[in-house]
Structure formats: C-alpha cells, structure tokens
Tab-separated table of C-alpha atoms and ligand atoms in Angstrom:
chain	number	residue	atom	x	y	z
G	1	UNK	CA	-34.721	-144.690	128.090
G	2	UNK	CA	-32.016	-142.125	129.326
G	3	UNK	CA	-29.832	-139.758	126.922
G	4	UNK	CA	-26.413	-141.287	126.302
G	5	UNK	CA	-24.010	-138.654	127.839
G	6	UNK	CA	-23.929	-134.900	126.702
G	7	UNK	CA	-21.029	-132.521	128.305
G	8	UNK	CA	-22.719	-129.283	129.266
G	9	UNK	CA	-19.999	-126.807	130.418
G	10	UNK	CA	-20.617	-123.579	132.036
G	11	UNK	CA	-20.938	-121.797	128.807
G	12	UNK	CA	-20.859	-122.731	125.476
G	13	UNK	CA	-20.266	-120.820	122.064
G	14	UNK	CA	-23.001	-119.322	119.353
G	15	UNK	CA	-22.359	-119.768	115.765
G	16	UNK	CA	-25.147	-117.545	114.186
G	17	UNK	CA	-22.684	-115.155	112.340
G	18	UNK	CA	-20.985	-117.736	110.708
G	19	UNK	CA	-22.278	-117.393	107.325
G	20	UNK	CA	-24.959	-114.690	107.628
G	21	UNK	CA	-23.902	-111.871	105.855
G	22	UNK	CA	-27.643	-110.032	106.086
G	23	UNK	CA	-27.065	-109.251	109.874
G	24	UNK	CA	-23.943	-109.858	110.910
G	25	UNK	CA	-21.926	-108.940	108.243
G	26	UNK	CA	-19.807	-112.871	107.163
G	27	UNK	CA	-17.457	-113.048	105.155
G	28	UNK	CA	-16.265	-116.307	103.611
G	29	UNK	CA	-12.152	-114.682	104.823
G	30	UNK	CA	-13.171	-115.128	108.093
G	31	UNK	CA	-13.486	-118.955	108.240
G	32	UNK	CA	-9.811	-119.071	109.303
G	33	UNK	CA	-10.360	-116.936	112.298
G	34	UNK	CA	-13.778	-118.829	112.964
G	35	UNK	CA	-11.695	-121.695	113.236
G	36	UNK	CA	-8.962	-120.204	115.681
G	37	UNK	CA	-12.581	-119.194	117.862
G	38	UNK	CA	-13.462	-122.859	117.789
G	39	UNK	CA	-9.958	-123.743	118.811
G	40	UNK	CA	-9.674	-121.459	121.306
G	41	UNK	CA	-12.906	-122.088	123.460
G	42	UNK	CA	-12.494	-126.139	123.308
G	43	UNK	CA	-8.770	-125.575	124.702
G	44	UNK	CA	-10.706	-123.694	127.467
G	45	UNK	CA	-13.230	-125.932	127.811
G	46	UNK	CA	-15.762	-124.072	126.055
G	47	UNK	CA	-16.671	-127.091	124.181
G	48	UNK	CA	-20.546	-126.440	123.336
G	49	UNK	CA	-21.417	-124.914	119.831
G	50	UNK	CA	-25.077	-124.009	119.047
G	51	UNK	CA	-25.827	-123.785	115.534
G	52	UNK	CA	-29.139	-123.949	113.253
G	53	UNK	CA	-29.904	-125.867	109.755
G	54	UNK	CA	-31.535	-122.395	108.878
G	55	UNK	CA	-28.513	-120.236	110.015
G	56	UNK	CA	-26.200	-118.802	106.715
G	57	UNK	CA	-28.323	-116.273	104.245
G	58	UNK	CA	-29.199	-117.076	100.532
G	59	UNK	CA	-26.459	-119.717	99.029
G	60	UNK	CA	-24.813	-119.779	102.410
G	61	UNK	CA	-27.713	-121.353	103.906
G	62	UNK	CA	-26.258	-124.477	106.288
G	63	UNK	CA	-22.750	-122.746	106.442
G	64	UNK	CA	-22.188	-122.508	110.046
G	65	UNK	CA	-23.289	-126.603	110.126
G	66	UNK	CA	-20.707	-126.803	107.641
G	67	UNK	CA	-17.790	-125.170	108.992
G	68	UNK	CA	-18.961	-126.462	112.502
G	69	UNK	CA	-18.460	-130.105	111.432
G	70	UNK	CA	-15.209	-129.127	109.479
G	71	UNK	CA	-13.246	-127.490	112.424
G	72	UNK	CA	-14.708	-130.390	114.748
G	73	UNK	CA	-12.922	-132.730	112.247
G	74	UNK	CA	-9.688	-130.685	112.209
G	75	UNK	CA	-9.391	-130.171	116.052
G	76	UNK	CA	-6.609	-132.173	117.355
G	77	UNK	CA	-5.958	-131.183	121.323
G	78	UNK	CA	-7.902	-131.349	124.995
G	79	UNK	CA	-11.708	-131.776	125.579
G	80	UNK	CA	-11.947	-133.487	122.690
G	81	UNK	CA	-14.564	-135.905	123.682
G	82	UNK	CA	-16.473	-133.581	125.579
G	83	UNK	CA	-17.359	-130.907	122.068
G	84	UNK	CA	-21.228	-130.787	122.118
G	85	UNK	CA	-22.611	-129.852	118.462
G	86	UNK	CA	-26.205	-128.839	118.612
G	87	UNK	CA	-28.361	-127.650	115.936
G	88	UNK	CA	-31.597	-126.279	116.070
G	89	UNK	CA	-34.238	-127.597	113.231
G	90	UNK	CA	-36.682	-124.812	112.185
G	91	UNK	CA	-40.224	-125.843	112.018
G	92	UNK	CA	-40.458	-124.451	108.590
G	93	UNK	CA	-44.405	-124.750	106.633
G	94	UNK	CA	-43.071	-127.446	104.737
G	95	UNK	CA	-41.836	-129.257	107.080
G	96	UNK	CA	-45.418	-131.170	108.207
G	97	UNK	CA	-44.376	-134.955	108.838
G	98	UNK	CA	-42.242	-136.213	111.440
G	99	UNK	CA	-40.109	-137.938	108.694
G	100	UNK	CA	-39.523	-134.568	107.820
G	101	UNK	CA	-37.919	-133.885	110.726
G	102	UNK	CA	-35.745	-136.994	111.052
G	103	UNK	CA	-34.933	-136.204	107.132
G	104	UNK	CA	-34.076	-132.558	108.288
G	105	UNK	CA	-31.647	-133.971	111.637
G	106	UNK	CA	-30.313	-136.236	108.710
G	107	UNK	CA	-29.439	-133.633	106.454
G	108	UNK	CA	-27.321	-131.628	109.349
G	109	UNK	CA	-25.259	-134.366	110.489
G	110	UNK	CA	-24.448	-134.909	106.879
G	111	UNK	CA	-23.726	-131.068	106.593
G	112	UNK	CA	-21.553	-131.357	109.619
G	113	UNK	CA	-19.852	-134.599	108.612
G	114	UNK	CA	-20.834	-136.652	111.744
G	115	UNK	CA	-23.997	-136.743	113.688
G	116	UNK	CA	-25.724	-134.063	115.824
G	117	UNK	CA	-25.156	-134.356	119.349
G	118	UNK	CA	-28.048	-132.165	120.556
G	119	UNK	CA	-30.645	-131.515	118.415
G	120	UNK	CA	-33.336	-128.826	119.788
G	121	UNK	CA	-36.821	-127.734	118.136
G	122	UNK	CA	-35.846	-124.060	117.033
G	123	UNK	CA	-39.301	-122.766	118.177
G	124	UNK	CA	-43.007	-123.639	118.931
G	125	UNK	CA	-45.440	-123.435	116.267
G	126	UNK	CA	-48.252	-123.228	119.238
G	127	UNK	CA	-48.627	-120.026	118.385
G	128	UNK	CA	-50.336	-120.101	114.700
G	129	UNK	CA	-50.235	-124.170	113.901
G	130	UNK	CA	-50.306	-126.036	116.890
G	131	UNK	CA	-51.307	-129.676	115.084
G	132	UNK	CA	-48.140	-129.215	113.006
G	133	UNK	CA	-45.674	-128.704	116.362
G	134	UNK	CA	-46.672	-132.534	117.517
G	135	UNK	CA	-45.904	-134.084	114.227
G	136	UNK	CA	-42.071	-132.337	114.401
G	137	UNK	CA	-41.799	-133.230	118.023
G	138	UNK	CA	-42.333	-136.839	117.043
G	139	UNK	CA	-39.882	-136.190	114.706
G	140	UNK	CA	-37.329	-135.190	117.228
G	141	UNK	CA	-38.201	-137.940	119.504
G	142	UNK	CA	-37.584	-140.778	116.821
G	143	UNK	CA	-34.152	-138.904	115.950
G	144	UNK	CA	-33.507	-139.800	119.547
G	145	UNK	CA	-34.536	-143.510	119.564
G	146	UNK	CA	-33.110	-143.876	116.322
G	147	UNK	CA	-29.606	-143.547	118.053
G	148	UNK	CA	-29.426	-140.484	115.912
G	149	UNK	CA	-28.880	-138.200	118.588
G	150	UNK	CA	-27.716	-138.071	121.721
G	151	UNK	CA	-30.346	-135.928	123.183
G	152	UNK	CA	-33.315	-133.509	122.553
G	153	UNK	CA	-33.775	-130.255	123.453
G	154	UNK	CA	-36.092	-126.738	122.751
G	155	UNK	CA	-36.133	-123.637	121.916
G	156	UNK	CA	-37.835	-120.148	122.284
G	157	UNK	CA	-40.926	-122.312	124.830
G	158	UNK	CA	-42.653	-120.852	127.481
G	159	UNK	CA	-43.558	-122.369	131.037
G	160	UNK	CA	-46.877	-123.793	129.768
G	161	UNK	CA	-45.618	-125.230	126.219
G	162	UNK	CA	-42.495	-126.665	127.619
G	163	UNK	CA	-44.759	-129.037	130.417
G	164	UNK	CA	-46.568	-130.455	127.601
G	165	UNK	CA	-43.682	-131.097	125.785
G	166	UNK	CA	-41.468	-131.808	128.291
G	167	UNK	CA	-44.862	-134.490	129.124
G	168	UNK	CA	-45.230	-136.131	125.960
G	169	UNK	CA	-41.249	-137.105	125.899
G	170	UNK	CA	-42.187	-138.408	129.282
G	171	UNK	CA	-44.495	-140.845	127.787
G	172	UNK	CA	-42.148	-141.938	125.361
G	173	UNK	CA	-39.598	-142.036	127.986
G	174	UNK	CA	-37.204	-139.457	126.374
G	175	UNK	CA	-35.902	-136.487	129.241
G	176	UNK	CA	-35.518	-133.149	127.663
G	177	UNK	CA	-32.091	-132.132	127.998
G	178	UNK	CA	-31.826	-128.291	127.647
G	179	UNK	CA	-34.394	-125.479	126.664
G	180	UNK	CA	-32.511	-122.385	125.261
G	181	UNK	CA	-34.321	-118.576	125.285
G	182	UNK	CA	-33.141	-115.013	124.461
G	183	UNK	CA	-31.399	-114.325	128.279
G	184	UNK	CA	-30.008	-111.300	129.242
G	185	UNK	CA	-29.516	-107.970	131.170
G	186	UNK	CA	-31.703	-106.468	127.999
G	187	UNK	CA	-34.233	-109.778	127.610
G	188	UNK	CA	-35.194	-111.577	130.832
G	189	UNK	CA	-39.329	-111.625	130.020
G	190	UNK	CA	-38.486	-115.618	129.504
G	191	UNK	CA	-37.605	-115.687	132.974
G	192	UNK	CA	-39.180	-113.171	134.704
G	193	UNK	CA	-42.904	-113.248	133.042
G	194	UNK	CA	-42.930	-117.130	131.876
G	195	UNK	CA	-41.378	-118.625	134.379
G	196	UNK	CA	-38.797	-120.987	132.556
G	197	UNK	CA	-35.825	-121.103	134.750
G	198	UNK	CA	-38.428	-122.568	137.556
G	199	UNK	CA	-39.818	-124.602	135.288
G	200	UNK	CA	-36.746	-126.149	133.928
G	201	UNK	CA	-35.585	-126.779	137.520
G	202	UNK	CA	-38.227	-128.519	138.266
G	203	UNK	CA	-37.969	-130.508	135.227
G	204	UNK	CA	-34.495	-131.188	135.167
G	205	UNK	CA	-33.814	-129.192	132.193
G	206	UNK	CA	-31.148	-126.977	131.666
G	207	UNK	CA	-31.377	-123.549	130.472
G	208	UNK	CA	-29.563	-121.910	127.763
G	209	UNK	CA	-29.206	-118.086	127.555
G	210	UNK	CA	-28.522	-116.841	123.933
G	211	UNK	CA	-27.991	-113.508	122.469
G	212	UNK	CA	-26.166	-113.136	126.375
G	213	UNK	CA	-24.664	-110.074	124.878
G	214	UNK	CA	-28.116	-108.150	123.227
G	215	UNK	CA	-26.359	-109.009	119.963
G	216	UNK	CA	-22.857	-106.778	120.927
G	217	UNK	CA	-25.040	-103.976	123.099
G	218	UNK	CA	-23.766	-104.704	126.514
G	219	UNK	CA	-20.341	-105.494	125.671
G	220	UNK	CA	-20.152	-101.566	125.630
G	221	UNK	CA	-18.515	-100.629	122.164
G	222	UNK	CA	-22.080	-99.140	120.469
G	223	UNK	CA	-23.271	-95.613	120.927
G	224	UNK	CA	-25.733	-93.644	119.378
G	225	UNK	CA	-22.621	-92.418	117.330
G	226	UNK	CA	-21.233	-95.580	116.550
G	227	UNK	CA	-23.909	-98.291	115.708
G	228	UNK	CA	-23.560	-101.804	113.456
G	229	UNK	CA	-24.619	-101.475	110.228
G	230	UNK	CA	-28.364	-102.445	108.884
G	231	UNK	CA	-31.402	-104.176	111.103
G	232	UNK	CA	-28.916	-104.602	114.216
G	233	UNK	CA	-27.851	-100.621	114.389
G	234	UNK	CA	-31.753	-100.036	113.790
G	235	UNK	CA	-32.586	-102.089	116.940
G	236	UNK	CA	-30.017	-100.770	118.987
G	237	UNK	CA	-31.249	-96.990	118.222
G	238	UNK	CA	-34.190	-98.198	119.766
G	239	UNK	CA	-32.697	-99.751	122.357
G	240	UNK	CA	-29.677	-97.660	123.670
G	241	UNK	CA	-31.217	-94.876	125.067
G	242	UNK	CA	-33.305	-96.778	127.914
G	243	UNK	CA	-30.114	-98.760	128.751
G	244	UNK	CA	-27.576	-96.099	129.766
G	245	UNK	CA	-27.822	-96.596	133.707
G	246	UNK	CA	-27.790	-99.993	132.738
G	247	UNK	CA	-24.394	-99.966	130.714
G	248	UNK	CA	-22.742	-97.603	133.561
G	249	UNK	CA	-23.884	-99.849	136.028
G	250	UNK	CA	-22.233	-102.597	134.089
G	251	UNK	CA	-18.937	-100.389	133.348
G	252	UNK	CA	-18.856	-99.713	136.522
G	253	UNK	CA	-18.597	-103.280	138.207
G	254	UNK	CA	-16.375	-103.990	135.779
G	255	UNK	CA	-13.753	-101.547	136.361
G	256	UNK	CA	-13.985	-102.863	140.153
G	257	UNK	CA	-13.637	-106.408	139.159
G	258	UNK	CA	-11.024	-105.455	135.998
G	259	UNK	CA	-13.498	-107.316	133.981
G	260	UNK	CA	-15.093	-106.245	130.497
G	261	UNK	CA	-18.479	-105.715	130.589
G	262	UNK	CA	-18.858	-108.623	128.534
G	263	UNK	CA	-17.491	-110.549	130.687
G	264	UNK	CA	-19.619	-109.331	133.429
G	265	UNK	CA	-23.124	-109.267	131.130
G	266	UNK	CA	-22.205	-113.015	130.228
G	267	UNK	CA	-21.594	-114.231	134.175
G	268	UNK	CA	-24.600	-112.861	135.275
G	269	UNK	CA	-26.187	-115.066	133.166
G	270	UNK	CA	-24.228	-118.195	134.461
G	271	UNK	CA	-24.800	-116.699	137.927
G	272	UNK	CA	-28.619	-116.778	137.435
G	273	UNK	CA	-27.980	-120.512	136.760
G	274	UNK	CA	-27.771	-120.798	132.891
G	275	UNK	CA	-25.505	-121.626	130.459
G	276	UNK	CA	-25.101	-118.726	128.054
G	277	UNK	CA	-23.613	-119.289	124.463
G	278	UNK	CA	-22.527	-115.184	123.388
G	279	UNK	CA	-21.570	-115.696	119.759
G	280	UNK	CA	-17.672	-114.835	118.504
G	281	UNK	CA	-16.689	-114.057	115.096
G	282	UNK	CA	-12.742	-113.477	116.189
G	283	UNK	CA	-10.337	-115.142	118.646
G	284	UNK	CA	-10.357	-111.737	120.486
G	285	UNK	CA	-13.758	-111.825	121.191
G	286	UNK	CA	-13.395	-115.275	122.120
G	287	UNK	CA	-10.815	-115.114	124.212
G	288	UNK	CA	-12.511	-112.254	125.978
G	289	UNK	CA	-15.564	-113.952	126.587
G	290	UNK	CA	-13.772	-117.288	127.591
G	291	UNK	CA	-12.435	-114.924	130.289
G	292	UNK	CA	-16.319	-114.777	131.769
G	293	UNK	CA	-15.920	-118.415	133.389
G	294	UNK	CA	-13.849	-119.463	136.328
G	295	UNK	CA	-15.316	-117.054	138.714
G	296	UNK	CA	-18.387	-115.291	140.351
G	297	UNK	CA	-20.014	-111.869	140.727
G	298	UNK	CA	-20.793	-111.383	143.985
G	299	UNK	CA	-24.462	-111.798	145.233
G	300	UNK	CA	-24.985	-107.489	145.897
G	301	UNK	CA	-23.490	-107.017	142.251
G	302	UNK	CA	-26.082	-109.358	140.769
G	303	UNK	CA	-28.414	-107.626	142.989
G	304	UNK	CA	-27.483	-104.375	141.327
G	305	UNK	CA	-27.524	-105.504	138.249
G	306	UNK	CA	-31.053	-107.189	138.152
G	307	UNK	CA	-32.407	-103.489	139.757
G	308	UNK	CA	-30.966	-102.040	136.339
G	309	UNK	CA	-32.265	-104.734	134.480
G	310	UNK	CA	-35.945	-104.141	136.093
G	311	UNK	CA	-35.924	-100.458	134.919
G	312	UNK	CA	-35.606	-101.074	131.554
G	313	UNK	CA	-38.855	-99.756	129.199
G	314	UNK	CA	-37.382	-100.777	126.173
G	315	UNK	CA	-35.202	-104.793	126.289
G	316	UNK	CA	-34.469	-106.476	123.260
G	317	UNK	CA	-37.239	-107.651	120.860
G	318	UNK	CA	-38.722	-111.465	121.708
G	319	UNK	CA	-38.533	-113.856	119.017
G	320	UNK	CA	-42.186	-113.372	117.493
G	321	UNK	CA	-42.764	-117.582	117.795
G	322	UNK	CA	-41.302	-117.368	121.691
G	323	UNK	CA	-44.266	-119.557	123.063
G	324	UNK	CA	-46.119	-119.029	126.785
O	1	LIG	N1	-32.785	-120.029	119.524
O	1	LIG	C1	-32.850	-118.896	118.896
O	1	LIG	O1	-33.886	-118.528	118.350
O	1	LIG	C2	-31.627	-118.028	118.843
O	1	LIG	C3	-31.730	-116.674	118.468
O	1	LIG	C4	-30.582	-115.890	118.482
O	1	LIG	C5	-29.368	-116.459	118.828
O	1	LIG	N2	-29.270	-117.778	119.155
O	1	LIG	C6	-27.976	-118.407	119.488
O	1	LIG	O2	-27.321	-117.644	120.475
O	1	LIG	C7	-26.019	-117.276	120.028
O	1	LIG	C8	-25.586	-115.975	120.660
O	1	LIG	O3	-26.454	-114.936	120.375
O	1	LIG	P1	-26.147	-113.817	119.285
O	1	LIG	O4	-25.015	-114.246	118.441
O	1	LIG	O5	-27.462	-113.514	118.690
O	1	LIG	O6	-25.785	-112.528	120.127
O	1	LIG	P2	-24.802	-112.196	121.335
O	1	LIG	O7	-24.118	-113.396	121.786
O	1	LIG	O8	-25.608	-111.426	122.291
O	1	LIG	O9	-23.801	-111.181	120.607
O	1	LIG	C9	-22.823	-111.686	119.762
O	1	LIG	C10	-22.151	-110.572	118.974
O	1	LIG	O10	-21.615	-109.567	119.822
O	1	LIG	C11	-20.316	-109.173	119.363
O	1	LIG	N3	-19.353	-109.650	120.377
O	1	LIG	C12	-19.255	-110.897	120.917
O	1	LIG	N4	-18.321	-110.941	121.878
O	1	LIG	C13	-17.795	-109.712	121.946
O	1	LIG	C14	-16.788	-109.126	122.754
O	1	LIG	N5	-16.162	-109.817	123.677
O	1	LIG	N6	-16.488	-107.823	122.560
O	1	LIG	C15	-17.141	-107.096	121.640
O	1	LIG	N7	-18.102	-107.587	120.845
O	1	LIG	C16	-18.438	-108.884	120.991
O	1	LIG	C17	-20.133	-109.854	118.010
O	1	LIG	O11	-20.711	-109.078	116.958
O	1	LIG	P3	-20.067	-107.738	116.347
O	1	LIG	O12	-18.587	-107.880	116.415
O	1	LIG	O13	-20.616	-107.668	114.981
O	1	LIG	O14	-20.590	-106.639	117.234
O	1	LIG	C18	-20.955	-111.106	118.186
O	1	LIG	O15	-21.352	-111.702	116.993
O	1	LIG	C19	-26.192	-117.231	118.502
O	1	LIG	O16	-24.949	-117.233	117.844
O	1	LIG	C20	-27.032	-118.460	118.289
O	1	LIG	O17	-26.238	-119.617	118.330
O	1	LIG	C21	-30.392	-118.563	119.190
C-alpha cells in the first residue's frame, strides 16, 4: 500500500497558539488575523499547518482544529490543492484501544470540517506504558487503510522507537511519512544525541523541526528585561543567559544577509534538511517568517552557527515523553 499524495513544502506553519491562552496568551479577537496568517503562507506556498486534538486550554480545547478547518473552507486562491492539515492525536490514559484512536482521528476531521490529511502520534508512551503505544499505533494504521487519512506520521520518537515503528507499518505495508521533534539552534539533542535525521534518511521519512524559533527566543525581541509573560518568560530566564554568543552570532549573519534572525534561525533548520513549522499568531510574523524560504545560508554560516549551537549548557527543555 503507498500513501495517496501529501504536498510537503519547504516549511510549513504551527498552530499551537491558536486557542491556548495558558502559554501563549489567545485571544478569541485574534481569529481574524489568524486567518490573514493562514492566507498569507498558502499564497506563498506555505501550505502545511500542524495542529493537535489536545491544542486550545480549558473550553477552548480543539480550537486551533476548529479554526484550521474553517479558514481551509474559506480560502479561495493558489495552492489550494496542495494545503496539508495535520493533527497530532495525544496518547492520552484513556485512550487504550485502537478504536480509540480511529474514534479520536474521527473526532478531528469532524472538528476541522473535512478529513485529516496527516495524522501523526503526538508522542511515544515507551517511556512509562509501552503495551498501550501498540494498541494507538494500530489505531493510526487502520485510520490509514480506512481511507481516513492520507498518511501517518510521529512525533517526539527517538532513533530506536521510530525503527520499530517505522517496522511494524512495514508489515502492514503503511510508509511513515514524516517524524516531527523540537529542532533548533536552542534544541538539537533529537539530532545530535538520537540520531533521527539519519535515521529518517534512511527510512525515507521526513523530518519536521518545531518550536524552530525556541518559542520567540531566537527571533531576538526577549531580554532579561523584556520577557513573555508566565511559564514561557520563566523558561527563557533560564535560558537567555547561556545563549548570548549565540543570538549575536545570529544578529550578526543577519545584518550581513539583511535577514531577521528569524529568518536566519528558521533556514538553518531547512538547511540541515528539515522542514520547520515556527508558529505565527499575526500576518507580520508570518510574513516575516515566509521570508525564510527561497534561499540558502551559506555552508561557513551554518558552520558558525552549529559551533554556537554546540556551546550551549543550557537549550530548551525536551518534551518529558521525547522517546530514545
Ligand atoms: N510535537 C510536539 O510535541 C510539539 C511541541 C511544540 C510545538 N509543536 C508544533 O510546532 C509549532 C511551532 O512551535 P512553537 O509554536 O512552539 O514555537 P516557535 O515556532 O519556536 O515560536 C513561535 C512563537 O514565536 C513568536 N514569533 C513567531 N514568529 C515571529 C517573528 N517573525 N518575530 C517575532 N516573534 C515571532 C510568536 O510568539 P510571541 O509573539 O508570543 O512571542 C510565536 O507564537 C507549534 O505551533 C506546533 O504546531 C509541536
């Protein structure tokens, strides 16, 4: 069986915020400038969208599926055919059966109006309740050979977890499509200590960089004078510090290229080979990090870049369920 076709562009778009007010501070007034993001990156040909059935706090829980499937409806304009919605399904303790899982890919296409293009396993339960994982895989695979979806993909694995995975959907005869991890100048243990990008090459799985940005800390604009508000400006305290040579290092290749450093934090991720997905909550940050495709660093700038990156003491936390 092969995957019916999925567009995967050079970078796609994240859609955590949209909805969560405990981190990232939504607002239900924003939707109309969400929408002018989504607008804006499939006119561009940013025309991926990761999402989550668990992302949007307390009674917003499902909103970014929501608004997802409603500005997907509305769009009217180029690339069209080639918008990419995937969702990640959360493992959650209650979630035991792989009906569960089909019932839980069900419920986001009906959030979203229209079914899921990619659906990915939000993270490994190898960790604390392996037996569990297998029956939500299963889940995932029949989501697939139900015509559901058009193709599977994980999230937060590890080199070792990902080849039995990625070995299983073999035997059913299902390819994994992409495999998405927390990539960036401030998080590259994924790559560096487990191994994935190697692995998904050799698997013919594509890799997905998200929080490309260290959730706004290398676009520049926090300090240790001017930091977001709650759990974000307490993990950037941490954080900021130990990433000063970093940041001028990034400023400074910037100003040469008359780039922003997001721009250049986000195409060093697409130059290591992966598609990253920064998330956007207005069209100027969109259209800023749209402006991070269409072109290169060169190889000694990466070079510099990763030396930074190598020095740092302190990166960004790992998702606690990030699997070997
Ligand atoms: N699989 C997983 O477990 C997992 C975990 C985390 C994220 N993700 C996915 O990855 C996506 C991206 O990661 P993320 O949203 O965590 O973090 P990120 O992409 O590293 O940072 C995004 C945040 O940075 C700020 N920002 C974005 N572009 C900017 C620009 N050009 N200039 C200035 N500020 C800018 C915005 O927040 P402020 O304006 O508030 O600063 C924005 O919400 C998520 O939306 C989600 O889809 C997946």
């Amino acid at each position: 069986m092969t995957t019916k076709q999925i567009h995967l562009p050079e970078m796609g778009c994240g859609t955590w915020a949209w909805g969560n007010r405990l981190l990232w501070d939504y607002q239900e007034s924003m939707d109309s400038q969400l929408q002018e993001v989504f607008d804006l990156c499939v006119h561009n040909g940013v025309t991926l969208f990761d999402t989550g059935d668990s992302y949007g706090t307390g009674k917003l829980k499902g909103r970014s599926e929501i608004l997802l499937g409603k500005f997907y409806q509305d769009y009217q304009g180029v690339n069209q055919d080639k918008i990419c919605l995937a969702t990640k399904l959360a493992p959650y303790p209650w979630r035991l059966t792989r009906k569960a899982m089909v019932d839980a890919g069900l419920a986001s296409a009906q959030r979203m109006g229209r079914n899921i293009d990619l659906v990915q396993m939000h993270w490994s339960t190898a960790n604390y309740l392996p037996p569990q994982e297998w029956q939500l895989l299963a889940g995932l695979g029949d989501l697939f050979e139900q015509g559901l979806v058009k193709g599977v993909g994980l999230s937060n694995y590890g080199s070792k977890t990902l080849r039995k995975v990625h070995q299983r959907f073999q035997e059913r005869g299902i390819q994994i499509k992409t495999l998405q991890v927390q990539y960036s100048l401030l998080s590259t243990y994924p790559v560096e200590e487990l191994g994935v990008k190697d692995t998904c090459d050799q698997l013919g799985i594509k890799l997905i960089a998200y929080s490309p940005l260290a959730l706004g800390i290398l676009t520049g604009k926090y300090s240790e004078t001017n930091l977001p508000k709650g759990i974000r400006g307490w993990s950037c305290k941490q954080i900021l510090p130990g990433a000063m040579s970093l940041l001028n290092c990034l400023r400074a290749i910037a100003e040469e290229k008359q780039k922003t450093m997001a721009q250049v934090a986000i195409n060093w991720c697409i130059c290591k080979g992966a598609i990253p997905i920064p998330g956007a909550k207005n069209p100027d940050q969109a259209k800023q990090n749209i402006g991070a495709i269409g072109w290169r660093l060169d190889r000694g700038e990466v070079i510099e870049l990763d030396k930074e990156a190598s020095k740092i003491k302190k990166p960004m936390v790992q998702n606690p369920f990030q699997s070997k």
